Amino acid sequence: MTVSVAVQQSAGEVGLLPSRQARLDYRAGKGWSTAGVANGFVQGNLAILPEQYAGAFHRFCQLNPKPCPIIGMSDPGNPYIPALGADLDIRTDVPRYRVWRDGEMVEEPTDLMAHWRDDLVTFVLGCSFSFEEALMADGLPIRHIEQGCRVPMYRTSIACTPSGPFAGPMVVSMRPFKPAQAIRAVQITTRFPAVHGAPVHLGHPEQIGIADIGKPDYGDPVRVAADEIPVFWACGVTPQAVIAAARLPFAITHAPGLMLITDLRNKDLAVL
């Protein structure tokens, strides 16, 4: 599939979807964190792999649906996924990417035009940013949005179920809440299994291998008040840890917290 320049709407066109406007901004090199951007629209994590590894990774996602819920997948070499956005271009529409070689992150480009290959398969995985809209609609505070930074994410001691070369720890994202708020957050996010669903852990970060809550492995630290507990959700950054552990010769992901914004609606992902 190709998308001609003629169908590209300009940034100022009336009626432009907020999700499409965001993608056009990122395509033009404008913008940074996608937290709180295009509210109401689904955001996705990226894992882009050579076709020879796609089957094993697909099974990895099936075996680990909490951190890796698939919401879109491309044909080999095709940078477009029309089901997620008519003009969406995987190569340009994310604020920042990560290029991996032999398990090491070697570059963080703002587009993939110099790295794209005919054998690449794109997986788009559900992102917890999608359920944040429902949390905020219920009056729950989202600390990283309040602080204007990226959500904190941590590598844990929770092992994923392996598939082929893919194995490693689950990564979680954290949001602090007062205990009553945490209970409500569990109730709300349970309705969204396509974007990680209910939390995997509440409180006591050391029990899942997190030594210092103030030093996330990805994203930015946020304040946790004395009367709050950290609440942890499975995170779509997990594939980055798994890809690094697999030491694939080549792979691409998004930079943590800088997501792909789709034209899907968050409300359409709710199961209740």
mmCIF file of N, CA, C and O in Angstrom, residues 116-213:
data_model
loop_
_atom_site.group_PDB
_atom_site.id
_atom_site.type_symbol
_atom_site.label_atom_id
_atom_site.label_comp_id
_atom_site.label_asym_id
_atom_site.label_seq_id
_atom_site.Cartn_x
_atom_site.Cartn_y
_atom_site.Cartn_z
ATOM 1 N N TRP A 116 15.079 1.758 7.184
ATOM 2 C CA TRP A 116 13.991 0.868 6.783
ATOM 3 C C TRP A 116 14.479 -0.199 5.816
ATOM 4 O O TRP A 116 15.328 0.046 4.960
ATOM 5 N N ARG A 117 13.922 -1.410 5.962
ATOM 6 C CA ARG A 117 14.299 -2.552 5.124
ATOM 7 C C ARG A 117 13.042 -3.280 4.660
ATOM 8 O O ARG A 117 11.985 -3.191 5.293
ATOM 9 N N ASP A 118 13.176 -4.011 3.562
ATOM 10 C CA ASP A 118 12.035 -4.713 2.976
ATOM 11 C C ASP A 118 11.600 -5.933 3.774
ATOM 12 O O ASP A 118 10.531 -6.491 3.510
ATOM 13 N N ASP A 119 12.407 -6.367 4.757
ATOM 14 C CA ASP A 119 12.043 -7.556 5.526
ATOM 15 C C ASP A 119 11.518 -7.213 6.922
ATOM 16 O O ASP A 119 11.283 -8.118 7.740
ATOM 17 N N LEU A 120 11.288 -5.933 7.215
ATOM 18 C CA LEU A 120 10.883 -5.554 8.569
ATOM 19 C C LEU A 120 9.385 -5.725 8.796
ATOM 20 O O LEU A 120 8.563 -5.335 7.959
ATOM 21 N N VAL A 121 9.039 -6.293 9.942
ATOM 22 C CA VAL A 121 7.656 -6.481 10.361
ATOM 23 C C VAL A 121 7.433 -5.632 11.614
ATOM 24 O O VAL A 121 8.203 -5.715 12.575
ATOM 25 N N THR A 122 6.384 -4.822 11.592
ATOM 26 C CA THR A 122 6.074 -3.941 12.713
ATOM 27 C C THR A 122 4.974 -4.535 13.577
ATOM 28 O O THR A 122 3.921 -4.944 13.072
ATOM 29 N N PHE A 123 5.207 -4.571 14.877
ATOM 30 C CA PHE A 123 4.192 -4.920 15.867
ATOM 31 C C PHE A 123 3.863 -3.654 16.650
ATOM 32 O O PHE A 123 4.773 -2.975 17.141
ATOM 33 N N VAL A 124 2.581 -3.328 16.761
ATOM 34 C CA VAL A 124 2.125 -2.227 17.594
ATOM 35 C C VAL A 124 1.421 -2.833 18.802
ATOM 36 O O VAL A 124 0.477 -3.613 18.652
ATOM 37 N N LEU A 125 1.894 -2.498 19.978
ATOM 38 C CA LEU A 125 1.405 -3.087 21.216
ATOM 39 C C LEU A 125 0.675 -2.043 22.042
ATOM 40 O O LEU A 125 1.072 -0.877 22.075
ATOM 41 N N GLY A 126 -0.382 -2.478 22.712
ATOM 42 C CA GLY A 126 -1.172 -1.575 23.530
ATOM 43 C C GLY A 126 -0.347 -0.860 24.583
ATOM 44 O O GLY A 126 0.646 -1.385 25.101
ATOM 45 N N CYS A 127 -0.759 0.355 24.920
ATOM 46 C CA CYS A 127 -0.004 1.227 25.825
ATOM 47 C C CYS A 127 -0.905 1.689 26.971
ATOM 48 O O CYS A 127 -2.084 1.988 26.764
ATOM 49 N N SER A 128 -0.325 1.785 28.157
ATOM 50 C CA SER A 128 -1.101 2.189 29.327
ATOM 51 C C SER A 128 -1.606 3.623 29.235
ATOM 52 O O SER A 128 -2.536 4.000 29.956
ATOM 53 N N PHE A 129 -1.030 4.449 28.348
ATOM 54 C CA PHE A 129 -1.561 5.800 28.171
ATOM 55 C C PHE A 129 -3.047 5.752 27.811
ATOM 56 O O PHE A 129 -3.793 6.681 28.112
ATOM 57 N N SER A 130 -3.487 4.673 27.178
ATOM 58 C CA SER A 130 -4.886 4.583 26.750
ATOM 59 C C SER A 130 -5.840 4.501 27.928
ATOM 60 O O SER A 130 -6.932 5.059 27.880
ATOM 61 N N PHE A 131 -5.452 3.787 28.995
ATOM 62 C CA PHE A 131 -6.377 3.715 30.125
ATOM 63 C C PHE A 131 -6.263 4.929 31.045
ATOM 64 O O PHE A 131 -7.103 5.130 31.916
ATOM 65 N N GLU A 132 -5.232 5.746 30.854
ATOM 66 C CA GLU A 132 -5.107 6.935 31.692
ATOM 67 C C GLU A 132 -6.280 7.894 31.481
ATOM 68 O O GLU A 132 -6.692 8.585 32.421
ATOM 69 N N GLU A 133 -6.807 7.920 30.276
ATOM 70 C CA GLU A 133 -7.969 8.773 30.020
ATOM 71 C C GLU A 133 -9.122 8.379 30.928
ATOM 72 O O GLU A 133 -9.794 9.236 31.517
ATOM 73 N N ALA A 134 -9.359 7.062 31.060
ATOM 74 C CA ALA A 134 -10.446 6.585 31.917
ATOM 75 C C ALA A 134 -10.165 6.892 33.387
ATOM 76 O O ALA A 134 -11.082 7.217 34.154
ATOM 77 N N LEU A 135 -8.901 6.786 33.797
ATOM 78 C CA LEU A 135 -8.548 7.117 35.172
ATOM 79 C C LEU A 135 -8.816 8.592 35.462
ATOM 80 O O LEU A 135 -9.403 8.950 36.495
ATOM 81 N N MET A 136 -8.383 9.456 34.547
ATOM 82 C CA MET A 136 -8.577 10.897 34.755
ATOM 83 C C MET A 136 -10.050 11.271 34.702
ATOM 84 O O MET A 136 -10.492 12.160 35.436
ATOM 85 N N ALA A 137 -10.825 10.596 33.849
ATOM 86 C CA ALA A 137 -12.263 10.878 33.771
ATOM 87 C C ALA A 137 -12.965 10.557 35.082
ATOM 88 O O ALA A 137 -14.013 11.131 35.394
ATOM 89 N N ASP A 138 -12.381 9.641 35.850
ATOM 90 C CA ASP A 138 -12.941 9.272 37.150
ATOM 91 C C ASP A 138 -12.368 10.133 38.277
ATOM 92 O O ASP A 138 -12.636 9.882 39.446
ATOM 93 N N GLY A 139 -11.552 11.107 37.918
ATOM 94 C CA GLY A 139 -11.009 12.029 38.910
ATOM 95 C C GLY A 139 -9.723 11.585 39.558
ATOM 96 O O GLY A 139 -9.277 12.204 40.546
ATOM 97 N N LEU A 140 -9.083 10.542 39.033
ATOM 98 C CA LEU A 140 -7.829 10.076 39.611
ATOM 99 C C LEU A 140 -6.656 10.869 39.042
ATOM 100 O O LEU A 140 -6.582 11.101 37.838
ATOM 101 N N PRO A 141 -5.721 11.288 39.895
ATOM 102 C CA PRO A 141 -4.579 12.079 39.423
ATOM 103 C C PRO A 141 -3.530 11.195 38.755
ATOM 104 O O PRO A 141 -3.253 10.086 39.215
ATOM 105 N N ILE A 142 -2.944 11.673 37.662
ATOM 106 C CA ILE A 142 -1.859 10.967 36.976
ATOM 107 C C ILE A 142 -0.602 11.803 37.169
ATOM 108 O O ILE A 142 -0.432 12.852 36.551
ATOM 109 N N ARG A 143 0.279 11.336 38.023
ATOM 110 C CA ARG A 143 1.385 12.162 38.499
ATOM 111 C C ARG A 143 2.325 12.619 37.389
ATOM 112 O O ARG A 143 2.753 13.779 37.365
ATOM 113 N N HIS A 144 2.690 11.733 36.450
ATOM 114 C CA HIS A 144 3.653 12.158 35.432
ATOM 115 C C HIS A 144 3.054 13.200 34.491
ATOM 116 O O HIS A 144 3.777 14.030 33.956
ATOM 117 N N ILE A 145 1.732 13.168 34.307
ATOM 118 C CA ILE A 145 1.084 14.213 33.507
ATOM 119 C C ILE A 145 1.075 15.524 34.295
ATOM 120 O O ILE A 145 1.338 16.605 33.743
ATOM 121 N N GLU A 146 0.800 15.446 35.598
ATOM 122 C CA GLU A 146 0.844 16.639 36.443
ATOM 123 C C GLU A 146 2.234 17.271 36.434
ATOM 124 O O GLU A 146 2.367 18.494 36.427
ATOM 125 N N GLN A 147 3.270 16.428 36.435
ATOM 126 C CA GLN A 147 4.639 16.936 36.480
ATOM 127 C C GLN A 147 5.202 17.244 35.100
ATOM 128 O O GLN A 147 6.315 17.774 34.988
ATOM 129 N N GLY A 148 4.446 16.906 34.033
ATOM 130 C CA GLY A 148 4.903 17.198 32.683
ATOM 131 C C GLY A 148 6.115 16.408 32.262
ATOM 132 O O GLY A 148 7.005 16.932 31.573
ATOM 133 N N CYS A 149 6.163 15.135 32.656
ATOM 134 C CA CYS A 149 7.304 14.295 32.312
ATOM 135 C C CYS A 149 6.826 12.930 31.836
ATOM 136 O O CYS A 149 5.623 12.687 31.737
ATOM 137 N N ARG A 150 7.752 12.032 31.542
ATOM 138 C CA ARG A 150 7.410 10.691 31.090
ATOM 139 C C ARG A 150 7.109 9.786 32.278
ATOM 140 O O ARG A 150 7.673 9.957 33.360
ATOM 141 N N VAL A 151 6.239 8.807 32.066
ATOM 142 C CA VAL A 151 5.895 7.865 33.128
ATOM 143 C C VAL A 151 7.145 7.073 33.531
ATOM 144 O O VAL A 151 7.949 6.697 32.683
ATOM 145 N N PRO A 152 7.361 6.836 34.839
ATOM 146 C CA PRO A 152 8.507 6.027 35.245
ATOM 147 C C PRO A 152 8.271 4.544 34.954
ATOM 148 O O PRO A 152 7.177 4.027 35.169
ATOM 149 N N MET A 153 9.308 3.871 34.464
ATOM 150 C CA MET A 153 9.227 2.457 34.096
ATOM 151 C C MET A 153 10.423 1.716 34.678
ATOM 152 O O MET A 153 11.524 2.264 34.733
ATOM 153 N N TYR A 154 10.194 0.466 35.070
ATOM 154 C CA TYR A 154 11.213 -0.285 35.795
ATOM 155 C C TYR A 154 11.303 -1.716 35.269
ATOM 156 O O TYR A 154 10.280 -2.361 35.021
ATOM 157 N N ARG A 155 12.527 -2.216 35.147
ATOM 158 C CA ARG A 155 12.757 -3.643 34.928
ATOM 159 C C ARG A 155 12.478 -4.362 36.245
ATOM 160 O O ARG A 155 12.865 -3.876 37.308
ATOM 161 N N THR A 156 11.830 -5.519 36.180
ATOM 162 C CA THR A 156 11.453 -6.234 37.394
ATOM 163 C C THR A 156 12.090 -7.624 37.427
ATOM 164 O O THR A 156 12.775 -8.041 36.490
ATOM 165 N N SER A 157 11.812 -8.333 38.500
ATOM 166 C CA SER A 157 12.237 -9.724 38.622
ATOM 167 C C SER A 157 11.159 -10.690 38.131
ATOM 168 O O SER A 157 11.315 -11.902 38.261
ATOM 169 N N ILE A 158 10.091 -10.167 37.553
ATOM 170 C CA ILE A 158 9.016 -11.003 37.007
ATOM 171 C C ILE A 158 9.449 -11.503 35.633
ATOM 172 O O ILE A 158 9.667 -10.713 34.709
ATOM 173 N N ALA A 159 9.590 -12.798 35.486
ATOM 174 C CA ALA A 159 10.071 -13.368 34.225
ATOM 175 C C ALA A 159 8.924 -13.552 33.241
ATOM 176 O O ALA A 159 7.838 -14.013 33.602
ATOM 177 N N CYS A 160 9.166 -13.179 31.978
ATOM 178 C CA CYS A 160 8.202 -13.445 30.912
ATOM 179 C C CYS A 160 8.328 -14.902 30.455
ATOM 180 O O CYS A 160 9.386 -15.525 30.593
ATOM 181 N N THR A 161 7.248 -15.437 29.888
ATOM 182 C CA THR A 161 7.296 -16.768 29.296
ATOM 183 C C THR A 161 8.066 -16.688 27.989
ATOM 184 O O THR A 161 7.727 -15.890 27.115
ATOM 185 N N PRO A 162 9.118 -17.494 27.807
ATOM 186 C CA PRO A 162 9.978 -17.350 26.626
ATOM 187 C C PRO A 162 9.376 -17.935 25.354
ATOM 188 O O PRO A 162 8.499 -18.804 25.394
ATOM 189 N N SER A 163 9.854 -17.446 24.220
ATOM 190 C CA SER A 163 9.510 -17.988 22.899
ATOM 191 C C SER A 163 10.709 -17.784 21.990
ATOM 192 O O SER A 163 11.093 -16.637 21.724
ATOM 193 N N GLY A 164 11.298 -18.875 21.495
ATOM 194 C CA GLY A 164 12.481 -18.757 20.653
ATOM 195 C C GLY A 164 13.560 -17.969 21.364
ATOM 196 O O GLY A 164 13.877 -18.243 22.530
ATOM 197 N N PRO A 165 14.120 -16.950 20.700
ATOM 198 C CA PRO A 165 15.188 -16.168 21.331
ATOM 199 C C PRO A 165 14.684 -15.141 22.340
ATOM 200 O O PRO A 165 15.489 -14.467 22.996
ATOM 201 N N PHE A 166 13.370 -15.014 22.474
ATOM 202 C CA PHE A 166 12.801 -13.937 23.287
ATOM 203 C C PHE A 166 12.502 -14.426 24.699
ATOM 204 O O PHE A 166 11.667 -15.312 24.907
ATOM 205 N N ALA A 167 13.177 -13.836 25.650
ATOM 206 C CA ALA A 167 12.998 -14.148 27.066
ATOM 207 C C ALA A 167 13.574 -12.994 27.863
ATOM 208 O O ALA A 167 14.446 -12.267 27.386
ATOM 209 N N GLY A 168 13.084 -12.817 29.066
ATOM 210 C CA GLY A 168 13.620 -11.741 29.874
ATOM 211 C C GLY A 168 12.619 -11.233 30.878
ATOM 212 O O GLY A 168 11.534 -11.801 31.055
ATOM 213 N N PRO A 169 12.937 -10.132 31.546
ATOM 214 C CA PRO A 169 12.084 -9.601 32.613
ATOM 215 C C PRO A 169 10.940 -8.742 32.085
ATOM 216 O O PRO A 169 11.046 -8.119 31.028
ATOM 217 N N MET A 170 9.851 -8.728 32.833
ATOM 218 C CA MET A 170 8.761 -7.803 32.542
ATOM 219 C C MET A 170 9.163 -6.400 32.988
ATOM 220 O O MET A 170 9.774 -6.217 34.035
ATOM 221 N N VAL A 171 8.836 -5.422 32.160
ATOM 222 C CA VAL A 171 8.975 -4.014 32.531
ATOM 223 C C VAL A 171 7.601 -3.515 32.975
ATOM 224 O O VAL A 171 6.574 -3.885 32.385
ATOM 225 N N VAL A 172 7.567 -2.693 34.009
ATOM 226 C CA VAL A 172 6.305 -2.145 34.511
ATOM 227 C C VAL A 172 6.367 -0.625 34.512
ATOM 228 O O VAL A 172 7.442 -0.030 34.626
ATOM 229 N N SER A 173 5.197 -0.003 34.372
ATOM 230 C CA SER A 173 5.077 1.444 34.563
ATOM 231 C C SER A 173 4.415 1.685 35.916
ATOM 232 O O SER A 173 3.677 0.835 36.419
ATOM 233 N N MET A 174 4.691 2.836 36.514
ATOM 234 C CA MET A 174 4.215 3.098 37.877
ATOM 235 C C MET A 174 3.464 4.417 37.957
ATOM 236 O O MET A 174 3.879 5.428 37.381
ATOM 237 N N ARG A 175 2.351 4.370 38.707
ATOM 238 C CA ARG A 175 1.594 5.578 39.030
ATOM 239 C C ARG A 175 1.242 5.519 40.513
ATOM 240 O O ARG A 175 0.685 4.509 40.957
ATOM 241 N N PRO A 176 1.551 6.562 41.274
ATOM 242 C CA PRO A 176 1.228 6.544 42.707
ATOM 243 C C PRO A 176 -0.212 6.979 42.971
ATOM 244 O O PRO A 176 -0.725 7.899 42.335
ATOM 245 N N PHE A 177 -0.839 6.295 43.918
ATOM 246 C CA PHE A 177 -2.205 6.628 44.322
ATOM 247 C C PHE A 177 -2.362 6.428 45.828
ATOM 248 O O PHE A 177 -1.666 5.602 46.437
ATOM 249 N N LYS A 178 -3.311 7.135 46.404
ATOM 250 C CA LYS A 178 -3.752 6.817 47.751
ATOM 251 C C LYS A 178 -4.465 5.464 47.704
ATOM 252 O O LYS A 178 -4.990 5.079 46.656
ATOM 253 N N PRO A 179 -4.504 4.714 48.832
ATOM 254 C CA PRO A 179 -5.064 3.352 48.788
ATOM 255 C C PRO A 179 -6.458 3.262 48.176
ATOM 256 O O PRO A 179 -6.714 2.370 47.352
ATOM 257 N N ALA A 180 -7.367 4.153 48.535
ATOM 258 C CA ALA A 180 -8.717 4.093 47.966
ATOM 259 C C ALA A 180 -8.689 4.361 46.461
ATOM 260 O O ALA A 180 -9.439 3.748 45.693
ATOM 261 N N GLN A 181 -7.811 5.271 46.035
ATOM 262 C CA GLN A 181 -7.666 5.548 44.609
ATOM 263 C C GLN A 181 -7.096 4.329 43.876
ATOM 264 O O GLN A 181 -7.488 4.033 42.751
ATOM 265 N N ALA A 182 -6.170 3.632 44.527
ATOM 266 C CA ALA A 182 -5.560 2.450 43.919
ATOM 267 C C ALA A 182 -6.605 1.374 43.669
ATOM 268 O O ALA A 182 -6.598 0.715 42.612
ATOM 269 N N ILE A 183 -7.517 1.192 44.614
ATOM 270 C CA ILE A 183 -8.591 0.214 44.428
ATOM 271 C C ILE A 183 -9.436 0.588 43.224
ATOM 272 O O ILE A 183 -9.782 -0.249 42.383
ATOM 273 N N ARG A 184 -9.764 1.867 43.107
ATOM 274 C CA ARG A 184 -10.569 2.322 41.964
ATOM 275 C C ARG A 184 -9.801 2.154 40.655
ATOM 276 O O ARG A 184 -10.377 1.779 39.626
ATOM 277 N N ALA A 185 -8.496 2.410 40.693
ATOM 278 C CA ALA A 185 -7.670 2.253 39.487
ATOM 279 C C ALA A 185 -7.669 0.800 39.016
ATOM 280 O O ALA A 185 -7.694 0.537 37.809
ATOM 281 N N VAL A 186 -7.635 -0.133 39.944
ATOM 282 C CA VAL A 186 -7.711 -1.548 39.579
ATOM 283 C C VAL A 186 -9.036 -1.847 38.887
ATOM 284 O O VAL A 186 -9.085 -2.507 37.839
ATOM 285 N N GLN A 187 -10.123 -1.336 39.451
ATOM 286 C CA GLN A 187 -11.449 -1.575 38.870
ATOM 287 C C GLN A 187 -11.544 -1.018 37.449
ATOM 288 O O GLN A 187 -12.064 -1.670 36.541
ATOM 289 N N ILE A 188 -11.017 0.187 37.255
ATOM 290 C CA ILE A 188 -11.135 0.841 35.950
ATOM 291 C C ILE A 188 -10.275 0.148 34.905
ATOM 292 O O ILE A 188 -10.734 -0.158 33.795
ATOM 293 N N THR A 189 -9.024 -0.125 35.226
ATOM 294 C CA THR A 189 -8.112 -0.657 34.216
ATOM 295 C C THR A 189 -8.380 -2.120 33.891
ATOM 296 O O THR A 189 -7.954 -2.591 32.834
ATOM 297 N N THR A 190 -9.084 -2.823 34.750
ATOM 298 C CA THR A 190 -9.482 -4.198 34.439
ATOM 299 C C THR A 190 -10.330 -4.241 33.174
ATOM 300 O O THR A 190 -10.345 -5.252 32.458
ATOM 301 N N ARG A 191 -11.000 -3.142 32.856
ATOM 302 C CA ARG A 191 -11.863 -3.078 31.674
ATOM 303 C C ARG A 191 -11.077 -2.961 30.378
ATOM 304 O O ARG A 191 -11.659 -3.015 29.297
ATOM 305 N N PHE A 192 -9.749 -2.788 30.466
ATOM 306 C CA PHE A 192 -8.942 -2.509 29.279
ATOM 307 C C PHE A 192 -7.825 -3.549 29.085
ATOM 308 O O PHE A 192 -6.638 -3.208 29.130
ATOM 309 N N PRO A 193 -8.183 -4.820 28.853
ATOM 310 C CA PRO A 193 -7.138 -5.835 28.683
ATOM 311 C C PRO A 193 -6.275 -5.618 27.450
ATOM 312 O O PRO A 193 -5.135 -6.093 27.409
ATOM 313 N N ALA A 194 -6.774 -4.914 26.442
ATOM 314 C CA ALA A 194 -5.991 -4.676 25.223
ATOM 315 C C ALA A 194 -4.872 -3.663 25.438
ATOM 316 O O ALA A 194 -4.012 -3.510 24.577
ATOM 317 N N VAL A 195 -4.894 -2.970 26.584
ATOM 318 C CA VAL A 195 -3.829 -2.013 26.905
ATOM 319 C C VAL A 195 -3.338 -2.275 28.326
ATOM 320 O O VAL A 195 -3.322 -1.389 29.165
ATOM 321 N N HIS A 196 -2.988 -3.549 28.573
ATOM 322 C CA HIS A 196 -2.333 -4.020 29.800
ATOM 323 C C HIS A 196 -3.279 -4.386 30.934
ATOM 324 O O HIS A 196 -2.886 -5.123 31.844
ATOM 325 N N GLY A 197 -4.501 -3.901 30.939
ATOM 326 C CA GLY A 197 -5.457 -4.332 31.945
ATOM 327 C C GLY A 197 -5.107 -3.909 33.355
ATOM 328 O O GLY A 197 -4.520 -2.844 33.584
ATOM 329 N N ALA A 198 -5.471 -4.746 34.330
ATOM 330 C CA ALA A 198 -5.276 -4.429 35.743
ATOM 331 C C ALA A 198 -3.792 -4.437 36.111
ATOM 332 O O ALA A 198 -2.964 -5.037 35.417
ATOM 333 N N PRO A 199 -3.444 -3.780 37.218
ATOM 334 C CA PRO A 199 -2.041 -3.783 37.663
ATOM 335 C C PRO A 199 -1.532 -5.201 37.932
ATOM 336 O O PRO A 199 -2.308 -6.110 38.242
ATOM 337 N N VAL A 200 -0.209 -5.350 37.862
ATOM 338 C CA VAL A 200 0.412 -6.629 38.198
ATOM 339 C C VAL A 200 0.964 -6.617 39.619
ATOM 340 O O VAL A 200 1.305 -7.674 40.163
ATOM 341 N N HIS A 201 1.034 -5.418 40.241
ATOM 342 C CA HIS A 201 1.591 -5.343 41.600
ATOM 343 C C HIS A 201 1.213 -4.007 42.232
ATOM 344 O O HIS A 201 1.142 -2.986 41.538
ATOM 345 N N LEU A 202 0.966 -4.011 43.535
ATOM 346 C CA LEU A 202 0.673 -2.794 44.299
ATOM 347 C C LEU A 202 1.618 -2.722 45.497
ATOM 348 O O LEU A 202 1.760 -3.701 46.246
ATOM 349 N N GLY A 203 2.272 -1.564 45.694
ATOM 350 C CA GLY A 203 3.140 -1.360 46.835
ATOM 351 C C GLY A 203 4.398 -2.228 46.799
ATOM 352 O O GLY A 203 4.651 -2.961 45.852
ATOM 353 N N HIS A 204 5.209 -2.108 47.844
ATOM 354 C CA HIS A 204 6.390 -2.949 48.059
ATOM 355 C C HIS A 204 7.169 -3.223 46.765
ATOM 356 O O HIS A 204 7.257 -4.362 46.307
ATOM 357 N N PRO A 205 7.768 -2.206 46.174
ATOM 358 C CA PRO A 205 8.487 -2.407 44.904
ATOM 359 C C PRO A 205 9.619 -3.420 45.003
ATOM 360 O O PRO A 205 9.937 -4.095 44.018
ATOM 361 N N GLU A 206 10.212 -3.550 46.168
ATOM 362 C CA GLU A 206 11.321 -4.498 46.321
ATOM 363 C C GLU A 206 10.879 -5.945 46.083
ATOM 364 O O GLU A 206 11.698 -6.800 45.715
ATOM 365 N N GLN A 207 9.591 -6.223 46.259
ATOM 366 C CA GLN A 207 9.105 -7.580 46.046
ATOM 367 C C GLN A 207 9.111 -7.981 44.571
ATOM 368 O O GLN A 207 9.023 -9.172 44.257
ATOM 369 N N ILE A 208 9.204 -7.013 43.665
ATOM 370 C CA ILE A 208 9.307 -7.344 42.241
ATOM 371 C C ILE A 208 10.653 -6.876 41.678
ATOM 372 O O ILE A 208 10.788 -6.632 40.485
ATOM 373 N N GLY A 209 11.624 -6.748 42.555
ATOM 374 C CA GLY A 209 12.986 -6.494 42.110
ATOM 375 C C GLY A 209 13.352 -5.052 41.864
ATOM 376 O O GLY A 209 14.384 -4.774 41.239
ATOM 377 N N ILE A 210 12.544 -4.105 42.330
ATOM 378 C CA ILE A 210 12.837 -2.683 42.140
ATOM 379 C C ILE A 210 13.518 -2.166 43.399
ATOM 380 O O ILE A 210 12.893 -2.050 44.464
ATOM 381 N N ALA A 211 14.798 -1.846 43.300
ATOM 382 C CA ALA A 211 15.571 -1.463 44.476
ATOM 383 C C ALA A 211 15.310 -0.024 44.909
ATOM 384 O O ALA A 211 15.313 0.283 46.100
ATOM 385 N N ASP A 212 15.080 0.870 43.944
ATOM 386 C CA ASP A 212 14.927 2.293 44.267
ATOM 387 C C ASP A 212 13.835 2.881 43.378
ATOM 388 O O ASP A 212 14.032 3.065 42.168
ATOM 389 N N ILE A 213 12.692 3.181 43.969
ATOM 390 C CA ILE A 213 11.556 3.709 43.214
ATOM 391 C C ILE A 213 11.878 5.076 42.599
ATOM 392 O O ILE A 213 11.260 5.503 41.623
#
